JSON list of C-alpha atoms in Angstrom, two decimals:
[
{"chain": "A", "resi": 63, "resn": "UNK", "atom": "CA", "xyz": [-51.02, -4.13, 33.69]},
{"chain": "A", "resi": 64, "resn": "UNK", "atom": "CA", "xyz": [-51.19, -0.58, 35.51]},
{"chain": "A", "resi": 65, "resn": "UNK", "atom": "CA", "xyz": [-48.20, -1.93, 37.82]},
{"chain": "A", "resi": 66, "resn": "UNK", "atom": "CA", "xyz": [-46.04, -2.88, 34.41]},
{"chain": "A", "resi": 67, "resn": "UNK", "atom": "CA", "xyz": [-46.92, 0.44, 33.02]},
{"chain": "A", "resi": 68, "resn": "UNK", "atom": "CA", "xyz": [-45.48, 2.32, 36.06]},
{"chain": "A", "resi": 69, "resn": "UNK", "atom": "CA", "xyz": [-42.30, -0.03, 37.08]},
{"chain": "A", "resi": 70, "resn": "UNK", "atom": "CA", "xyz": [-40.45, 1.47, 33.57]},
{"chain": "A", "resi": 71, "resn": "UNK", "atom": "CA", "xyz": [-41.48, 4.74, 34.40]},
{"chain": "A", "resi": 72, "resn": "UNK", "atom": "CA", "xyz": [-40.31, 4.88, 37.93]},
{"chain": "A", "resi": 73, "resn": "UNK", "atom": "CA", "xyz": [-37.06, 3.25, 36.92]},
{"chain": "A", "resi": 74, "resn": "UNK", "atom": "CA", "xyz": [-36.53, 5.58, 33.85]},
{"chain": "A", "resi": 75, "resn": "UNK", "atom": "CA", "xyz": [-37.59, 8.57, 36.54]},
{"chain": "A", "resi": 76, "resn": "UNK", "atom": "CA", "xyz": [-34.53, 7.37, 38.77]},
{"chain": "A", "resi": 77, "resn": "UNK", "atom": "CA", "xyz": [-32.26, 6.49, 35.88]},
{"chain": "A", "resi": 78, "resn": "UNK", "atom": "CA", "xyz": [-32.80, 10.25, 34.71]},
{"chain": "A", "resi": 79, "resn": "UNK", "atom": "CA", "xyz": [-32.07, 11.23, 38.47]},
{"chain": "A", "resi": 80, "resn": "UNK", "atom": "CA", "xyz": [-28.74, 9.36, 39.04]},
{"chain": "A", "resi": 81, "resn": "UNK", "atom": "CA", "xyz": [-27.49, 10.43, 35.49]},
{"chain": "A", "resi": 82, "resn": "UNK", "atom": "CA", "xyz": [-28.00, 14.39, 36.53]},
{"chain": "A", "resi": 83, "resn": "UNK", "atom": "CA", "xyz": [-26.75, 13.61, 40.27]},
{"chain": "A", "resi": 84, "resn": "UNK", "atom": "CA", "xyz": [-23.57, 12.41, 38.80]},
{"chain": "A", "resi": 85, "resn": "UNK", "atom": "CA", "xyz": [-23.00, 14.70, 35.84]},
{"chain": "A", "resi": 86, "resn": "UNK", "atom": "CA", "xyz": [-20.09, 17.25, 36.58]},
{"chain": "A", "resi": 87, "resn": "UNK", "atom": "CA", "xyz": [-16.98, 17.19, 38.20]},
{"chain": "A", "resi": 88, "resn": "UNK", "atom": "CA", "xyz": [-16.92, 17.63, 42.49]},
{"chain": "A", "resi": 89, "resn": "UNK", "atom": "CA", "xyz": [-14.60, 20.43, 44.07]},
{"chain": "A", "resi": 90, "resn": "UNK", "atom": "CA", "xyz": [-12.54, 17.71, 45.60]},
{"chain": "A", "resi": 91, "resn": "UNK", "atom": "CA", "xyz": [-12.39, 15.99, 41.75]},
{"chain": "A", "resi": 92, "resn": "UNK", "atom": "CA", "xyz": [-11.45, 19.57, 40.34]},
{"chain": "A", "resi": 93, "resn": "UNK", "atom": "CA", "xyz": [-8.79, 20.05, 43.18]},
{"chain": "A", "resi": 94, "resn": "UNK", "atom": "CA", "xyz": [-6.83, 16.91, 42.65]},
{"chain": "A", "resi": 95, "resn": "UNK", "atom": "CA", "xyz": [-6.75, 17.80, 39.15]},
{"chain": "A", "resi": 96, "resn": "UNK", "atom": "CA", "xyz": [-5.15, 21.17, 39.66]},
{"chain": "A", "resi": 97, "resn": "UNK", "atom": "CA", "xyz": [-2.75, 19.85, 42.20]},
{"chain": "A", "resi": 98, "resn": "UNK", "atom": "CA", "xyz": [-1.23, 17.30, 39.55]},
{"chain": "A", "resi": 99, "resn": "UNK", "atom": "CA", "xyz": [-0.79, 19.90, 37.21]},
{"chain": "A", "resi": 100, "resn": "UNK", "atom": "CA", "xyz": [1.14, 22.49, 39.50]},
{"chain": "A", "resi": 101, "resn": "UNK", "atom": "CA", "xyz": [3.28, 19.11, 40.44]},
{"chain": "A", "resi": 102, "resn": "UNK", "atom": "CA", "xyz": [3.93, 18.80, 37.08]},
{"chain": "A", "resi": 103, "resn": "UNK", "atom": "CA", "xyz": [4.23, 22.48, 35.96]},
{"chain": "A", "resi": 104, "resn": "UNK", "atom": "CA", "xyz": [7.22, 22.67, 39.04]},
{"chain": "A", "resi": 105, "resn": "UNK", "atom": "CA", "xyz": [9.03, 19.72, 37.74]},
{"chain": "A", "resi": 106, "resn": "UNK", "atom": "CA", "xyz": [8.81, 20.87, 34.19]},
{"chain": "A", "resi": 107, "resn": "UNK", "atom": "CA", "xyz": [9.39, 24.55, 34.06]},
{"chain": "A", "resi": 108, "resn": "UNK", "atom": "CA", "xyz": [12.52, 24.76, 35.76]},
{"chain": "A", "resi": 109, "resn": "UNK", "atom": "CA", "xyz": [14.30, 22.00, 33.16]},
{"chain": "A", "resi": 110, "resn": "UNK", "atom": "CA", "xyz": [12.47, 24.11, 29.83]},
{"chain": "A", "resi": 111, "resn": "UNK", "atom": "CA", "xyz": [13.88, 27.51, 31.67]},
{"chain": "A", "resi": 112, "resn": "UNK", "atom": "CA", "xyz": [17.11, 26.73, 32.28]},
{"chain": "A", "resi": 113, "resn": "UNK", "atom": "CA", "xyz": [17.64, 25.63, 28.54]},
{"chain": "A", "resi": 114, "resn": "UNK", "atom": "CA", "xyz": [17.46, 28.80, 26.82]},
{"chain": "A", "resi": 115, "resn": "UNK", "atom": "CA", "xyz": [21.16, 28.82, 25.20]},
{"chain": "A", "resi": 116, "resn": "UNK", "atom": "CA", "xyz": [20.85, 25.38, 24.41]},
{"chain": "A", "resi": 117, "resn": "UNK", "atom": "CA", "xyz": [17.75, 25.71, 22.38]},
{"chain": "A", "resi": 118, "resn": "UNK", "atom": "CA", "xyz": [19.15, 28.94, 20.68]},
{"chain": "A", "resi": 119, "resn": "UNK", "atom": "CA", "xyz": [22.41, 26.84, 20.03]},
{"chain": "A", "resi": 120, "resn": "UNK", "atom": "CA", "xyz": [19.62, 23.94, 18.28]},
{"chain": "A", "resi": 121, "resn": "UNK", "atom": "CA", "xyz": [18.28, 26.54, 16.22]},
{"chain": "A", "resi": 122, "resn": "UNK", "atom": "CA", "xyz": [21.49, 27.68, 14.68]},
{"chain": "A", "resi": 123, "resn": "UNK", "atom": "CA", "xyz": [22.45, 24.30, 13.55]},
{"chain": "A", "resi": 124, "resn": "UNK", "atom": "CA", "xyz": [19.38, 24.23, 12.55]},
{"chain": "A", "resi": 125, "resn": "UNK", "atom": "CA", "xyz": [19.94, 27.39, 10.17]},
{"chain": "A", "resi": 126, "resn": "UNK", "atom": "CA", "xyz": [23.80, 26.56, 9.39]},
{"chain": "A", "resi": 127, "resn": "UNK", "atom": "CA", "xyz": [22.39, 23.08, 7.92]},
{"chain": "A", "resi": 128, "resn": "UNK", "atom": "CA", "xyz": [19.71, 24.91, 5.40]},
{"chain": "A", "resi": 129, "resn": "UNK", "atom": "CA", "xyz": [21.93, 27.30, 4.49]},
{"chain": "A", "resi": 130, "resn": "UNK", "atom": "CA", "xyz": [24.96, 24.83, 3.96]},
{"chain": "A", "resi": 131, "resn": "UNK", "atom": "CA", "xyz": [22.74, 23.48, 1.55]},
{"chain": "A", "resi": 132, "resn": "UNK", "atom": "CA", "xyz": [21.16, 26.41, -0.19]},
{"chain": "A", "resi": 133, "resn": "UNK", "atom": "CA", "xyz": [24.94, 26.78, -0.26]},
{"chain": "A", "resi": 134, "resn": "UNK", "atom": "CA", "xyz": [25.48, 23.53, -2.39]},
{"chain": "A", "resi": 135, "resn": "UNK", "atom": "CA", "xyz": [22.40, 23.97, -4.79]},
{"chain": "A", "resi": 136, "resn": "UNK", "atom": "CA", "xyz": [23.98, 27.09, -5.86]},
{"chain": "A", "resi": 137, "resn": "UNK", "atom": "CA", "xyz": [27.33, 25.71, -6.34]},
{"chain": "A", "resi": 138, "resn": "UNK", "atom": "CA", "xyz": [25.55, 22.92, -8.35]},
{"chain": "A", "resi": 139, "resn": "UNK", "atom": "CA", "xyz": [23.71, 25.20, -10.89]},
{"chain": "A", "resi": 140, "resn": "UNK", "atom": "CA", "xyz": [26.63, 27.50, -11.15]},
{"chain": "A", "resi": 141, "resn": "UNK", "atom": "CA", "xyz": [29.57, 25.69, -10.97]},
{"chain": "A", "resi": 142, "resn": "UNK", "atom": "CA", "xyz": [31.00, 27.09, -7.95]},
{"chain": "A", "resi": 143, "resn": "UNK", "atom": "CA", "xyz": [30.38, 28.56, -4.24]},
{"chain": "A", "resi": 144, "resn": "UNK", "atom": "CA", "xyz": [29.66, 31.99, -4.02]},
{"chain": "A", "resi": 145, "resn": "UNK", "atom": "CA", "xyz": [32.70, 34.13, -2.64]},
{"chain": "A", "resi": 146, "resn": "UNK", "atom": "CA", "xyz": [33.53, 35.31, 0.08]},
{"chain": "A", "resi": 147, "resn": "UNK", "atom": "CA", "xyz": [32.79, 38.94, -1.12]},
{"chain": "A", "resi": 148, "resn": "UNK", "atom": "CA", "xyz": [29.62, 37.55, -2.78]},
{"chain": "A", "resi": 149, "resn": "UNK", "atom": "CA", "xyz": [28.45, 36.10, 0.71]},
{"chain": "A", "resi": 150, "resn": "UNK", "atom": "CA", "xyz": [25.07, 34.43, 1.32]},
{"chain": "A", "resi": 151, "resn": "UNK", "atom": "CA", "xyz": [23.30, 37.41, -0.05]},
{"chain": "A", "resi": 152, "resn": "UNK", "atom": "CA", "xyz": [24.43, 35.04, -3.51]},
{"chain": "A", "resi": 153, "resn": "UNK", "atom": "CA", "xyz": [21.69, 32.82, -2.50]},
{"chain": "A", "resi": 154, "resn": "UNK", "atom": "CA", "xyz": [18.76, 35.56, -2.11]},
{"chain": "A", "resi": 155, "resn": "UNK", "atom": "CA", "xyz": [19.60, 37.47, -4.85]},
{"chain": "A", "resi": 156, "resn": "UNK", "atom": "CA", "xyz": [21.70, 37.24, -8.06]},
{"chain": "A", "resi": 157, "resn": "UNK", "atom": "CA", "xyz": [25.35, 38.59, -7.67]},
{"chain": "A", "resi": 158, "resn": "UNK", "atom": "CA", "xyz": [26.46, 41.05, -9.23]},
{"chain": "A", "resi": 159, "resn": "UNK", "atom": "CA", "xyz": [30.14, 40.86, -9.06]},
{"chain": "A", "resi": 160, "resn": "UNK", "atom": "CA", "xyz": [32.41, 38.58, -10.63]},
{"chain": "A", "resi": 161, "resn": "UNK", "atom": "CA", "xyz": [32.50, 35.69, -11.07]},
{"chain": "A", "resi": 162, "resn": "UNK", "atom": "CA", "xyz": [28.63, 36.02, -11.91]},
{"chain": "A", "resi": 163, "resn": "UNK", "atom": "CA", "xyz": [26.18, 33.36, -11.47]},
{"chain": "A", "resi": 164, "resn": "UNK", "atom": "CA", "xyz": [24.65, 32.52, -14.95]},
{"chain": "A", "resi": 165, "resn": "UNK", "atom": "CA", "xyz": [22.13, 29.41, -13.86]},
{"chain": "A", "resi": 166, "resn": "UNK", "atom": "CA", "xyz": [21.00, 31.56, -10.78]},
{"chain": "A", "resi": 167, "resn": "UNK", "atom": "CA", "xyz": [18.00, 29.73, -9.72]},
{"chain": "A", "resi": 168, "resn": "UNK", "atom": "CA", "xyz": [14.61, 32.02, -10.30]},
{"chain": "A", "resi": 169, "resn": "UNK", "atom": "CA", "xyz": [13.43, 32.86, -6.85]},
{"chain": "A", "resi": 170, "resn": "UNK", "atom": "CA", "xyz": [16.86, 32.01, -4.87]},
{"chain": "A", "resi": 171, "resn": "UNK", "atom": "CA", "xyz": [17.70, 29.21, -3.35]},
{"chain": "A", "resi": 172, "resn": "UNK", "atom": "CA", "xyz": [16.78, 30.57, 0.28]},
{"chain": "A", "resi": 173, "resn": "UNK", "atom": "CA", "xyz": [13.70, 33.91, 0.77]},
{"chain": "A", "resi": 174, "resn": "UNK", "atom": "CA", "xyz": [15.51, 35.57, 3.27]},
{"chain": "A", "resi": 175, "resn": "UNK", "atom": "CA", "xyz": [18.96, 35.21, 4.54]},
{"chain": "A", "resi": 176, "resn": "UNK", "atom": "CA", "xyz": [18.18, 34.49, 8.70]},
{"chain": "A", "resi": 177, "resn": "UNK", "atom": "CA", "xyz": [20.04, 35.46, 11.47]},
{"chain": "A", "resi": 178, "resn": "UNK", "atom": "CA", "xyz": [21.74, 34.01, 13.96]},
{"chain": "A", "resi": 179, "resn": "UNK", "atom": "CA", "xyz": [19.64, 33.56, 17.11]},
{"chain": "A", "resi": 180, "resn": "UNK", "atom": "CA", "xyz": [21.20, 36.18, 19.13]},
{"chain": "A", "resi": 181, "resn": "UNK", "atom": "CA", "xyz": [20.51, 38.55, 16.18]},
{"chain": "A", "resi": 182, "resn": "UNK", "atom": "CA", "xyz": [23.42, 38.55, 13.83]},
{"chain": "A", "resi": 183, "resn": "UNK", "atom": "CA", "xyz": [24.12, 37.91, 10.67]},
{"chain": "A", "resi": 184, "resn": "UNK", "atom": "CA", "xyz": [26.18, 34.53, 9.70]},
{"chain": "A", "resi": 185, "resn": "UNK", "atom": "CA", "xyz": [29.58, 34.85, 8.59]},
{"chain": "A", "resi": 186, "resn": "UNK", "atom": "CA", "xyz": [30.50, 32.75, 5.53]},
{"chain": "A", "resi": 187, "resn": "UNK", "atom": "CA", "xyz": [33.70, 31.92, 4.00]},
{"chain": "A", "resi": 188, "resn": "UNK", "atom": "CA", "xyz": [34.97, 30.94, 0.23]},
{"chain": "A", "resi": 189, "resn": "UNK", "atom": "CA", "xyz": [36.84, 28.76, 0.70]},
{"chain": "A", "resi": 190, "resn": "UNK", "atom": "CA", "xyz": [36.64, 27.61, 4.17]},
{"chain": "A", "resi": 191, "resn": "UNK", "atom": "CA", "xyz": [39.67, 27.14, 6.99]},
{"chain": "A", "resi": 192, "resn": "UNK", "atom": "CA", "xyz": [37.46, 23.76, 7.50]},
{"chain": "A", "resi": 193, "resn": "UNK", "atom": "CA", "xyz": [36.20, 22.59, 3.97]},
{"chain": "A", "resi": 194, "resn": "UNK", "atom": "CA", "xyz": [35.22, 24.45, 0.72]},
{"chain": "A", "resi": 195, "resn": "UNK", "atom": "CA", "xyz": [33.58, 26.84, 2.20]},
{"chain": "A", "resi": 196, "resn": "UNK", "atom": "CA", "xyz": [32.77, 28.00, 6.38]},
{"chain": "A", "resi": 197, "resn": "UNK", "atom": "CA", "xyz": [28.91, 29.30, 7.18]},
{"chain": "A", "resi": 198, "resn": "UNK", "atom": "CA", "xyz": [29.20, 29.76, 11.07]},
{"chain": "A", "resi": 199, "resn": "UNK", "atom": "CA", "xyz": [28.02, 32.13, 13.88]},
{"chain": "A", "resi": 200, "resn": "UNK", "atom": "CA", "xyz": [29.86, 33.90, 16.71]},
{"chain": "A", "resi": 201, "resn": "UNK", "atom": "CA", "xyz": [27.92, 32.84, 19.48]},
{"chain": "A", "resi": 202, "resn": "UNK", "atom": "CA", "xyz": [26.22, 34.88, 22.28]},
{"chain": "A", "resi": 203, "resn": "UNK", "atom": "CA", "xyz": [28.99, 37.11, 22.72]},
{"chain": "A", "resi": 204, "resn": "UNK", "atom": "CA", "xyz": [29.57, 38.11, 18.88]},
{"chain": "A", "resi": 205, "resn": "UNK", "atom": "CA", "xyz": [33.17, 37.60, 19.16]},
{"chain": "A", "resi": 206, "resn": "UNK", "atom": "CA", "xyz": [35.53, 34.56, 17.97]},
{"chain": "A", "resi": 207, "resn": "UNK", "atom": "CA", "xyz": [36.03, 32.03, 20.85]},
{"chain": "A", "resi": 208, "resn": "UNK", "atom": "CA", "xyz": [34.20, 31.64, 24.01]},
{"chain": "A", "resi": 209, "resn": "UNK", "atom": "CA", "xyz": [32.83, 28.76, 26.03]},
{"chain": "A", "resi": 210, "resn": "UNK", "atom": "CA", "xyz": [28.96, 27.46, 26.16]},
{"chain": "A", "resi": 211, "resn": "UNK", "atom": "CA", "xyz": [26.63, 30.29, 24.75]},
{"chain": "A", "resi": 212, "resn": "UNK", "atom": "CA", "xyz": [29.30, 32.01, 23.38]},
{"chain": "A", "resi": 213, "resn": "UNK", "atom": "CA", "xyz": [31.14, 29.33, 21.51]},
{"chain": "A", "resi": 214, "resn": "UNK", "atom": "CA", "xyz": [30.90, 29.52, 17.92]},
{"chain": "A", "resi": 215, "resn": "UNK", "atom": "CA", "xyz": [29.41, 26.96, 15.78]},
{"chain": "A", "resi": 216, "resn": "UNK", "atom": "CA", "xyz": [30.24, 26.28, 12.51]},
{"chain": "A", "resi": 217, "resn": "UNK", "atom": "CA", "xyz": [29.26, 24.58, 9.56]},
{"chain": "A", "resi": 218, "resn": "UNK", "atom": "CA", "xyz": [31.99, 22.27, 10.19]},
{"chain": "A", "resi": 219, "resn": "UNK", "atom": "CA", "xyz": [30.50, 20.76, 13.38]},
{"chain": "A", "resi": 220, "resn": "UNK", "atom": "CA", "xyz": [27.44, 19.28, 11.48]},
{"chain": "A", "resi": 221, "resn": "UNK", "atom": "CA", "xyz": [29.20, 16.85, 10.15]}
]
């Protein structure tokens, strides 16, 4: 019975040693580890880096498609697009030249009027050289034209 009594405990005793032996990563685990990442960090980071005007050009489709349709909420509760002269500050805030906007929605139909992503504001026509009306941005270079970043990109290329 004494020998019964002290098997368990001499197995528990090395059970308890094994599990504390083996908790923990090794230097050699924590290494590999670290390697694989910096592998994949330098395959990554250059393809993410190198995208910079192609993420900005994502974001202002991005922006022309809300506001082409803050744009057509407005023209269905009033009837009609804001004009040109009106702009997009119609959709933040009430115009107040003619024509004026009687079902104006309470609150706006956008908070804040966003700029492009190279810090302009978007240009918006009533009506448009390519449909009813023309929301588009200037590009990198802020002029009309251009190739890659400084392409323009219009309303009329979401569809």
């Amino acid at each position: 019975m004494s020998q019964m009594s002290l098997q368990p405990a001499a197995e528990d005793g090395a059970a308890d040693h094994s599990a504390t032996a083996d908790a923990g990563f090794s230097l050699l685990e924590l290494m590999v580890v670290v390697v694989i990442l910096s592998v994949l960090a330098l395959v990554i980071v250059p393809r993410v880096i190198d995208r910079p005007d192609q993420a900005r050009m994502v974001r202002a489709r991005t922006d022309l498609g809300a506001i082409s349709s803050a744009v057509k909420f407005y023209r269905l509760d009033n009837f009609r697009y804001p004009t040109t002269e009106q702009g997009l500050a119609a959709l933040v805030s009430p115009p107040s030249s003619a024509p004026l906007a009687p079902n104006w929605a309470e609150g706006g139909y956008v908070d804040q009027m966003p700029k492009d992503p190279w810090g302009q504001l978007y240009n918006y026509l009533s009506p448009g050289v390519h449909g009813d009306f023309d929301i588009f941005s200037y590009g990198a270079d802020g002029t009309p034209g251009g190739d890659g970043a400084d392409a323009d990109i219009g309303s009329w290329s979401l569809q």
